[in-house]
PDB file of N, CA and C in Angstrom:
ATOM      1  N   GLY M 199      35.419-171.067 -69.316  1.00 57.00           N
ATOM      2  CA  GLY M 199      36.544-171.565 -69.987  1.00 57.00           C
ATOM      3  C   GLY M 199      36.734-170.975 -71.350  1.00 57.00           C
ATOM      4  N   ILE M 200      36.634-171.837 -72.336  1.00 62.00           N
ATOM      5  CA  ILE M 200      36.986-171.466 -73.702  1.00 62.00           C
ATOM      6  C   ILE M 200      35.948-170.510 -74.298  1.00 62.00           C
ATOM      7  N   LEU M 201      34.690-170.696 -73.976  1.00 64.00           N
ATOM      8  CA  LEU M 201      33.670-169.812 -74.533  1.00 64.00           C
ATOM      9  C   LEU M 201      33.805-168.389 -74.005  1.00 64.00           C
ATOM     10  N   LYS M 202      34.195-168.243 -72.756  1.00 71.00           N
ATOM     11  CA  LYS M 202      34.413-166.896 -72.216  1.00 71.00           C
ATOM     12  C   LYS M 202      35.607-166.228 -72.891  1.00 71.00           C
ATOM     13  N   MET M 203      36.666-166.997 -73.164  1.00 67.00           N
ATOM     14  CA  MET M 203      37.854-166.427 -73.798  1.00 67.00           C
ATOM     15  C   MET M 203      37.569-166.023 -75.241  1.00 67.00           C
ATOM     16  N   ALA M 204      36.639-166.697 -75.906  1.00 68.00           N
ATOM     17  CA  ALA M 204      36.299-166.351 -77.285  1.00 68.00           C
ATOM     18  C   ALA M 204      35.688-164.959 -77.369  1.00 68.00           C
ATOM     19  N   ASN M 205      35.114-164.477 -76.289  1.00 76.00           N
ATOM     20  CA  ASN M 205      34.563-163.126 -76.292  1.00 76.00           C
ATOM     21  C   ASN M 205      35.659-162.068 -76.228  1.00 76.00           C
ATOM     22  N   PHE M 206      36.811-162.407 -75.711  1.00 81.00           N
ATOM     23  CA  PHE M 206      37.897-161.441 -75.551  1.00 81.00           C
ATOM     24  C   PHE M 206      38.914-161.487 -76.684  1.00 81.00           C
ATOM     25  N   VAL M 207      39.185-162.675 -77.209  1.00 82.00           N
ATOM     26  CA  VAL M 207      40.203-162.832 -78.241  1.00 82.00           C
ATOM     27  C   VAL M 207      39.513-162.912 -79.597  1.00 82.00           C
ATOM     28  N   LYS M 208      39.810-161.926 -80.441  1.00 85.00           N
ATOM     29  CA  LYS M 208      39.198-161.855 -81.770  1.00 85.00           C
ATOM     30  C   LYS M 208      40.285-161.516 -82.781  1.00 85.00           C
ATOM     31  N   PRO M 209      40.021-161.739 -84.044  1.00 83.00           N
ATOM     32  CA  PRO M 209      40.993-161.314 -85.058  1.00 83.00           C
ATOM     33  C   PRO M 209      41.154-159.794 -85.042  1.00 83.00           C
ATOM     34  N   TYR M 210      42.345-159.323 -85.315  1.00 82.00           N
ATOM     35  CA  TYR M 210      42.647-157.896 -85.312  1.00 82.00           C
ATOM     36  C   TYR M 210      41.856-157.207 -86.424  1.00 82.00           C
ATOM     37  N   ASN M 211      41.136-156.184 -86.092  1.00 83.00           N
ATOM     38  CA  ASN M 211      40.257-155.445 -87.010  1.00 83.00           C
ATOM     39  C   ASN M 211      39.267-156.362 -87.714  1.00 83.00           C
ATOM     40  N   ASN M 212      38.875-157.448 -87.047  1.00 82.00           N
ATOM     41  CA  ASN M 212      37.946-158.441 -87.583  1.00 82.00           C
ATOM     42  C   ASN M 212      38.399-159.020 -88.921  1.00 82.00           C
ATOM     43  N   ASP M 213      39.713-159.066 -89.149  1.00 87.00           N
ATOM     44  CA  ASP M 213      40.271-159.652 -90.363  1.00 87.00           C
ATOM     45  C   ASP M 213      41.057-160.902 -89.958  1.00 87.00           C
ATOM     46  N   PRO M 214      40.527-162.103 -90.210  1.00 84.00           N
ATOM     47  CA  PRO M 214      41.212-163.321 -89.757  1.00 84.00           C
ATOM     48  C   PRO M 214      42.485-163.629 -90.528  1.00 84.00           C
ATOM     49  N   PHE M 215      42.772-162.907 -91.602  1.00 89.00           N
ATOM     50  CA  PHE M 215      43.947-163.198 -92.423  1.00 89.00           C
ATOM     51  C   PHE M 215      45.154-162.343 -92.068  1.00 89.00           C
ATOM     52  N   VAL M 216      45.025-161.483 -91.070  1.00 85.00           N
ATOM     53  CA  VAL M 216      46.129-160.594 -90.683  1.00 85.00           C
ATOM     54  C   VAL M 216      47.217-161.363 -89.950  1.00 85.00           C
ATOM     55  N   GLY M 217      46.859-162.340 -89.131  1.00 84.00           N
ATOM     56  CA  GLY M 217      47.844-163.092 -88.368  1.00 84.00           C
ATOM     57  C   GLY M 217      48.147-162.458 -87.027  1.00 84.00           C
ATOM     58  N   HIS M 218      47.248-161.627 -86.542  1.00 85.00           N
ATOM     59  CA  HIS M 218      47.413-160.970 -85.253  1.00 85.00           C
ATOM     60  C   HIS M 218      46.089-161.077 -84.510  1.00 85.00           C
ATOM     61  N   LEU M 219      46.151-161.366 -83.219  1.00 86.00           N
ATOM     62  CA  LEU M 219      44.931-161.464 -82.427  1.00 86.00           C
ATOM     63  C   LEU M 219      44.742-160.204 -81.597  1.00 86.00           C
ATOM     64  N   SER M 220      43.532-159.757 -81.542  1.00 87.00           N
ATOM     65  CA  SER M 220      43.182-158.592 -80.738  1.00 87.00           C
ATOM     66  C   SER M 220      42.711-159.078 -79.374  1.00 87.00           C
ATOM     67  N   THR M 221      43.497-158.801 -78.351  1.00 86.00           N
ATOM     68  CA  THR M 221      43.155-159.184 -76.984  1.00 86.00           C
ATOM     69  C   THR M 221      43.074-157.918 -76.137  1.00 86.00           C
ATOM     70  N   PRO M 222      42.554-158.016 -74.915  1.00 86.00           N
ATOM     71  CA  PRO M 222      42.545-156.825 -74.053  1.00 86.00           C
ATOM     72  C   PRO M 222      43.947-156.280 -73.774  1.00 86.00           C
ATOM     73  N   VAL M 223      44.955-157.129 -73.807  1.00 85.00           N
ATOM     74  CA  VAL M 223      46.325-156.663 -73.549  1.00 85.00           C
ATOM     75  C   VAL M 223      46.903-155.991 -74.787  1.00 85.00           C
ATOM     76  N   THR M 224      46.771-156.606 -75.953  1.00 84.00           N
ATOM     77  CA  THR M 224      47.402-156.052 -77.148  1.00 84.00           C
ATOM     78  C   THR M 224      46.709-154.809 -77.681  1.00 84.00           C
ATOM     79  N   THR M 225      45.458-154.605 -77.345  1.00 86.00           N
ATOM     80  CA  THR M 225      44.747-153.431 -77.857  1.00 86.00           C
ATOM     81  C   THR M 225      44.475-152.385 -76.788  1.00 86.00           C
ATOM     82  N   SER M 226      45.040-152.540 -75.605  1.00 89.00           N
ATOM     83  CA  SER M 226      44.783-151.564 -74.547  1.00 89.00           C
ATOM     84  C   SER M 226      45.573-150.277 -74.794  1.00 89.00           C
ATOM     85  N   LEU M 227      45.086-149.201 -74.258  1.00 92.00           N
ATOM     86  CA  LEU M 227      45.730-147.900 -74.423  1.00 92.00           C
ATOM     87  C   LEU M 227      47.098-147.883 -73.754  1.00 92.00           C
ATOM     88  N   SER M 228      47.229-148.524 -72.605  1.00 93.00           N
ATOM     89  CA  SER M 228      48.517-148.513 -71.908  1.00 93.00           C
ATOM     90  C   SER M 228      49.578-149.279 -72.704  1.00 93.00           C
ATOM     91  N   THR M 229      49.205-150.378 -73.348  1.00 90.00           N
ATOM     92  CA  THR M 229      50.162-151.122 -74.168  1.00 90.00           C
ATOM     93  C   THR M 229      50.578-150.306 -75.378  1.00 90.00           C
ATOM     94  N   ARG M 230      49.624-149.682 -76.036  1.00 88.00           N
ATOM     95  CA  ARG M 230      49.955-148.863 -77.203  1.00 88.00           C
ATOM     96  C   ARG M 230      50.812-147.656 -76.817  1.00 88.00           C
ATOM     97  N   THR M 231      50.559-147.060 -75.665  1.00 92.00           N
ATOM     98  CA  THR M 231      51.370-145.929 -75.206  1.00 92.00           C
ATOM     99  C   THR M 231      52.790-146.372 -74.888  1.00 92.00           C
ATOM    100  N   PHE M 232      52.924-147.510 -74.210  1.00 92.00           N
ATOM    101  CA  PHE M 232      54.251-148.031 -73.884  1.00 92.00           C
ATOM    102  C   PHE M 232      55.047-148.317 -75.153  1.00 92.00           C
ATOM    103  N   LEU M 233      54.431-148.977 -76.113  1.00 88.00           N
ATOM    104  CA  LEU M 233      55.139-149.314 -77.346  1.00 88.00           C
ATOM    105  C   LEU M 233      55.477-148.075 -78.164  1.00 88.00           C
ATOM    106  N   SER M 234      54.607-147.079 -78.157  1.00 89.00           N
ATOM    107  CA  SER M 234      54.896-145.872 -78.931  1.00 89.00           C
ATOM    108  C   SER M 234      56.016-145.050 -78.311  1.00 89.00           C
ATOM    109  N   ASN M 235      56.334-145.275 -77.035  1.00 90.00           N
ATOM    110  CA  ASN M 235      57.428-144.559 -76.396  1.00 90.00           C
ATOM    111  C   ASN M 235      58.774-145.261 -76.537  1.00 90.00           C
ATOM    112  N   LEU M 236      58.780-146.478 -77.064  1.00 91.00           N
ATOM    113  CA  LEU M 236      60.047-147.153 -77.311  1.00 91.00           C
ATOM    114  C   LEU M 236      60.768-146.437 -78.446  1.00 91.00           C
ATOM    115  N   PRO M 237      62.099-146.395 -78.423  1.00 92.00           N
ATOM    116  CA  PRO M 237      62.836-145.627 -79.441  1.00 92.00           C
ATOM    117  C   PRO M 237      62.546-146.063 -80.874  1.00 92.00           C
ATOM    118  N   ILE M 238      62.349-147.340 -81.114  1.00 91.00           N
ATOM    119  CA  ILE M 238      62.166-147.804 -82.492  1.00 91.00           C
ATOM    120  C   ILE M 238      60.850-147.318 -83.085  1.00 91.00           C
ATOM    121  N   TYR M 239      59.839-147.083 -82.260  1.00 90.00           N
ATOM    122  CA  TYR M 239      58.531-146.641 -82.746  1.00 90.00           C
ATOM    123  C   TYR M 239      58.300-145.150 -82.536  1.00 90.00           C
ATOM    124  N   ARG M 240      59.235-144.444 -81.921  1.00 89.00           N
ATOM    125  CA  ARG M 240      59.041-143.028 -81.628  1.00 89.00           C
ATOM    126  C   ARG M 240      59.096-142.208 -82.911  1.00 89.00           C
ATOM    127  N   LYS M 241      58.107-141.357 -83.090  1.00 89.00           N
ATOM    128  CA  LYS M 241      58.041-140.522 -84.286  1.00 89.00           C
ATOM    129  C   LYS M 241      58.899-139.281 -84.096  1.00 89.00           C
ATOM    130  N   GLY M 242      59.473-138.804 -85.176  1.00 91.00           N
ATOM    131  CA  GLY M 242      60.252-137.586 -85.139  1.00 91.00           C
ATOM    132  C   GLY M 242      61.699-137.774 -84.719  1.00 91.00           C
ATOM    133  N   THR M 243      62.156-139.004 -84.612  1.00 90.00           N
ATOM    134  CA  THR M 243      63.544-139.277 -84.242  1.00 90.00           C
ATOM    135  C   THR M 243      64.248-139.915 -85.431  1.00 90.00           C
ATOM    136  N   SER M 244      65.461-139.461 -85.716  1.00 94.00           N
ATOM    137  CA  SER M 244      66.186-140.022 -86.854  1.00 94.00           C
ATOM    138  C   SER M 244      66.615-141.460 -86.557  1.00 94.00           C
ATOM    139  N   PRO M 245      66.795-142.253 -87.604  1.00 93.00           N
ATOM    140  CA  PRO M 245      67.236-143.637 -87.398  1.00 93.00           C
ATOM    141  C   PRO M 245      68.579-143.727 -86.662  1.00 93.00           C
ATOM    142  N   LEU M 246      69.446-142.753 -86.863  1.00 94.00           N
ATOM    143  CA  LEU M 246      70.739-142.759 -86.176  1.00 94.00           C
ATOM    144  C   LEU M 246      70.554-142.598 -84.670  1.00 94.00           C
ATOM    145  N   LEU M 247      69.703-141.663 -84.259  1.00 93.00           N
ATOM    146  CA  LEU M 247      69.467-141.465 -82.831  1.00 93.00           C
ATOM    147  C   LEU M 247      68.720-142.644 -82.217  1.00 93.00           C
ATOM    148  N   LYS M 248      67.810-143.254 -82.979  1.00 93.00           N
ATOM    149  CA  LYS M 248      67.125-144.449 -82.478  1.00 93.00           C
ATOM    150  C   LYS M 248      68.125-145.561 -82.219  1.00 93.00           C
ATOM    151  N   GLY M 249      69.005-145.799 -83.181  1.00 92.00           N
ATOM    152  CA  GLY M 249      70.023-146.836 -83.018  1.00 92.00           C
ATOM    153  C   GLY M 249      70.978-146.534 -81.883  1.00 92.00           C
ATOM    154  N   LEU M 250      71.343-145.265 -81.728  1.00 92.00           N
ATOM    155  CA  LEU M 250      72.237-144.879 -80.643  1.00 92.00           C
ATOM    156  C   LEU M 250      71.586-145.122 -79.286  1.00 92.00           C
ATOM    157  N   GLU M 251      70.325-144.754 -79.149  1.00 91.00           N
ATOM    158  CA  GLU M 251      69.635-144.947 -77.876  1.00 91.00           C
ATOM    159  C   GLU M 251      69.466-146.432 -77.550  1.00 91.00           C
ATOM    160  N   ILE M 252      69.108-147.219 -78.540  1.00 91.00           N
ATOM    161  CA  ILE M 252      68.952-148.662 -78.319  1.00 91.00           C
ATOM    162  C   ILE M 252      70.302-149.292 -77.993  1.00 91.00           C
ATOM    163  N   GLY M 253      71.349-148.896 -78.704  1.00 90.00           N
ATOM    164  CA  GLY M 253      72.680-149.436 -78.444  1.00 90.00           C
ATOM    165  C   GLY M 253      73.203-149.079 -77.068  1.00 90.00           C
ATOM    166  N   MET M 254      72.958-147.849 -76.636  1.00 88.00           N
ATOM    167  CA  MET M 254      73.406-147.451 -75.301  1.00 88.00           C
ATOM    168  C   MET M 254      72.660-148.216 -74.220  1.00 88.00           C
ATOM    169  N   ALA M 255      71.365-148.434 -74.413  1.00 87.00           N
ATOM    170  CA  ALA M 255      70.588-149.194 -73.427  1.00 87.00           C
ATOM    171  C   ALA M 255      71.079-150.633 -73.352  1.00 87.00           C
ATOM    172  N   HIS M 256      71.329-151.248 -74.495  1.00 87.00           N
ATOM    173  CA  HIS M 256      71.798-152.630 -74.477  1.00 87.00           C
ATOM    174  C   HIS M 256      73.223-152.726 -73.934  1.00 87.00           C
ATOM    175  N   GLY M 257      74.032-151.734 -74.198  1.00 81.00           N
ATOM    176  CA  GLY M 257      75.375-151.730 -73.644  1.00 81.00           C
ATOM    177  C   GLY M 257      75.354-151.647 -72.128  1.00 81.00           C
ATOM    178  N   TYR M 258      74.434-150.851 -71.594  1.00 78.00           N
ATOM    179  CA  TYR M 258      74.322-150.765 -70.141  1.00 78.00           C
ATOM    180  C   TYR M 258      73.837-152.084 -69.563  1.00 78.00           C
ATOM    181  N   PHE M 259      72.895-152.733 -70.244  1.00 79.00           N
ATOM    182  CA  PHE M 259      72.374-154.007 -69.742  1.00 79.00           C
ATOM    183  C   PHE M 259      73.462-155.074 -69.733  1.00 79.00           C
ATOM    184  N   LEU M 260      74.415-154.974 -70.663  1.00 79.00           N
ATOM    185  CA  LEU M 260      75.493-155.963 -70.707  1.00 79.00           C
ATOM    186  C   LEU M 260      76.571-155.663 -69.670  1.00 79.00           C
ATOM    187  N   LEU M 261      76.959-154.397 -69.539  1.00 76.00           N
ATOM    188  CA  LEU M 261      78.071-154.048 -68.656  1.00 76.00           C
ATOM    189  C   LEU M 261      77.640-153.588 -67.268  1.00 76.00           C
ATOM    190  N   GLY M 262      76.455-153.077 -67.142  1.00 77.00           N
ATOM    191  CA  GLY M 262      75.985-152.544 -65.862  1.00 77.00           C
ATOM    192  C   GLY M 262      75.999-153.554 -64.725  1.00 77.00           C
ATOM    193  N   PRO M 263      75.398-154.735 -64.900  1.00 80.00           N
ATOM    194  CA  PRO M 263      75.416-155.725 -63.816  1.00 80.00           C
ATOM    195  C   PRO M 263      76.822-156.200 -63.483  1.00 80.00           C
ATOM    196  N   PHE M 264      77.674-156.321 -64.485  1.00 77.00           N
ATOM    197  CA  PHE M 264      79.048-156.741 -64.214  1.00 77.00           C
ATOM    198  C   PHE M 264      79.777-155.665 -63.413  1.00 77.00           C
ATOM    199  N   ASP M 265      79.498-154.402 -63.739  1.00 76.00           N
ATOM    200  CA  ASP M 265      80.131-153.300 -63.024  1.00 76.00           C
ATOM    201  C   ASP M 265      79.695-153.263 -61.565  1.00 76.00           C
ATOM    202  N   LYS M 266      78.426-153.477 -61.295  1.00 78.00           N
ATOM    203  CA  LYS M 266      77.904-153.394 -59.930  1.00 78.00           C
ATOM    204  C   LYS M 266      78.044-154.694 -59.142  1.00 78.00           C
ATOM    205  N   LEU M 267      78.038-155.834 -59.815  1.00 82.00           N
ATOM    206  CA  LEU M 267      78.034-157.115 -59.118  1.00 82.00           C
ATOM    207  C   LEU M 267      79.232-157.994 -59.464  1.00 82.00           C
ATOM    208  N   GLY M 268      80.144-157.493 -60.284  1.00 81.00           N
ATOM    209  CA  GLY M 268      81.272-158.299 -60.746  1.00 81.00           C
ATOM    210  C   GLY M 268      82.310-158.554 -59.669  1.00 81.00           C
ATOM    211  N   PRO M 269      83.297-159.403 -59.982  1.00 83.00           N
ATOM    212  CA  PRO M 269      84.301-159.788 -58.989  1.00 83.00           C
ATOM    213  C   PRO M 269      85.254-158.657 -58.605  1.00 83.00           C
ATOM    214  N   LEU M 270      85.382-157.632 -59.429  1.00 80.00           N
ATOM    215  CA  LEU M 270      86.317-156.535 -59.125  1.00 80.00           C
ATOM    216  C   LEU M 270      85.648-155.343 -58.439  1.00 80.00           C
ATOM    217  N   ARG M 271      84.406-155.467 -58.029  1.00 79.00           N
ATOM    218  CA  ARG M 271      83.667-154.310 -57.512  1.00 79.00           C
ATOM    219  C   ARG M 271      84.260-153.734 -56.229  1.00 79.00           C
ATOM    220  N   ASN M 272      84.923-154.547 -55.414  1.00 81.00           N
ATOM    221  CA  ASN M 272      85.481-154.065 -54.150  1.00 81.00           C
ATOM    222  C   ASN M 272      86.996-153.961 -54.188  1.00 81.00           C
ATOM    223  N   SER M 273      87.602-154.068 -55.351  1.00 82.00           N
ATOM    224  CA  SER M 273      89.059-154.013 -55.416  1.00 82.00           C
ATOM    225  C   SER M 273      89.517-152.567 -55.700  1.00 82.00           C
ATOM    226  N   GLU M 274      90.820-152.376 -55.606  1.00 81.00           N
ATOM    227  CA  GLU M 274      91.371-151.035 -55.841  1.00 81.00           C
ATOM    228  C   GLU M 274      91.375-150.659 -57.326  1.00 81.00           C
ATOM    229  N   VAL M 275      91.165-151.627 -58.223  1.00 77.00           N
ATOM    230  CA  VAL M 275      91.125-151.345 -59.654  1.00 77.00           C
ATOM    231  C   VAL M 275      89.690-151.393 -60.191  1.00 77.00           C
ATOM    232  N   ALA M 276      88.720-151.238 -59.310  1.00 72.00           N
ATOM    233  CA  ALA M 276      87.318-151.358 -59.718  1.00 72.00           C
ATOM    234  C   ALA M 276      86.944-150.297 -60.750  1.00 72.00           C
ATOM    235  N   LEU M 277      87.459-149.099 -60.609  1.00 68.00           N
ATOM    236  CA  LEU M 277      87.111-148.034 -61.532  1.00 68.00           C
ATOM    237  C   LEU M 277      87.817-148.169 -62.872  1.00 68.00           C
ATOM    238  N   LEU M 278      88.846-148.987 -62.946  1.00 69.00           N
ATOM    239  CA  LEU M 278      89.566-149.174 -64.194  1.00 69.00           C
ATOM    240  C   LEU M 278      88.995-150.301 -65.036  1.00 69.00           C
ATOM    241  N   ALA M 279      88.275-151.191 -64.417  1.00 53.00           N
ATOM    242  CA  ALA M 279      87.753-152.376 -65.138  1.00 53.00           C
ATOM    243  C   ALA M 279      86.600-152.017 -66.022  1.00 53.00           C
TER     244      ALA M 279
END
């Protein structure tokens, strides 16, 4: 139970005042690689391009499902909506 979990969850960099816990998920290489590939954390990209990429992704998430699953998908004006 709790004693086993205490072996895995520790303060980040052994500093209890940071406010972040170091767990196998938050400190794993795959998590750090995934986060470093997100546009906001990607190095060498200008803030304008980061914002553009994030905005385009969110725009697709808002309009994409409506385009594919919306009420006009099978009508003759589907491409105009």
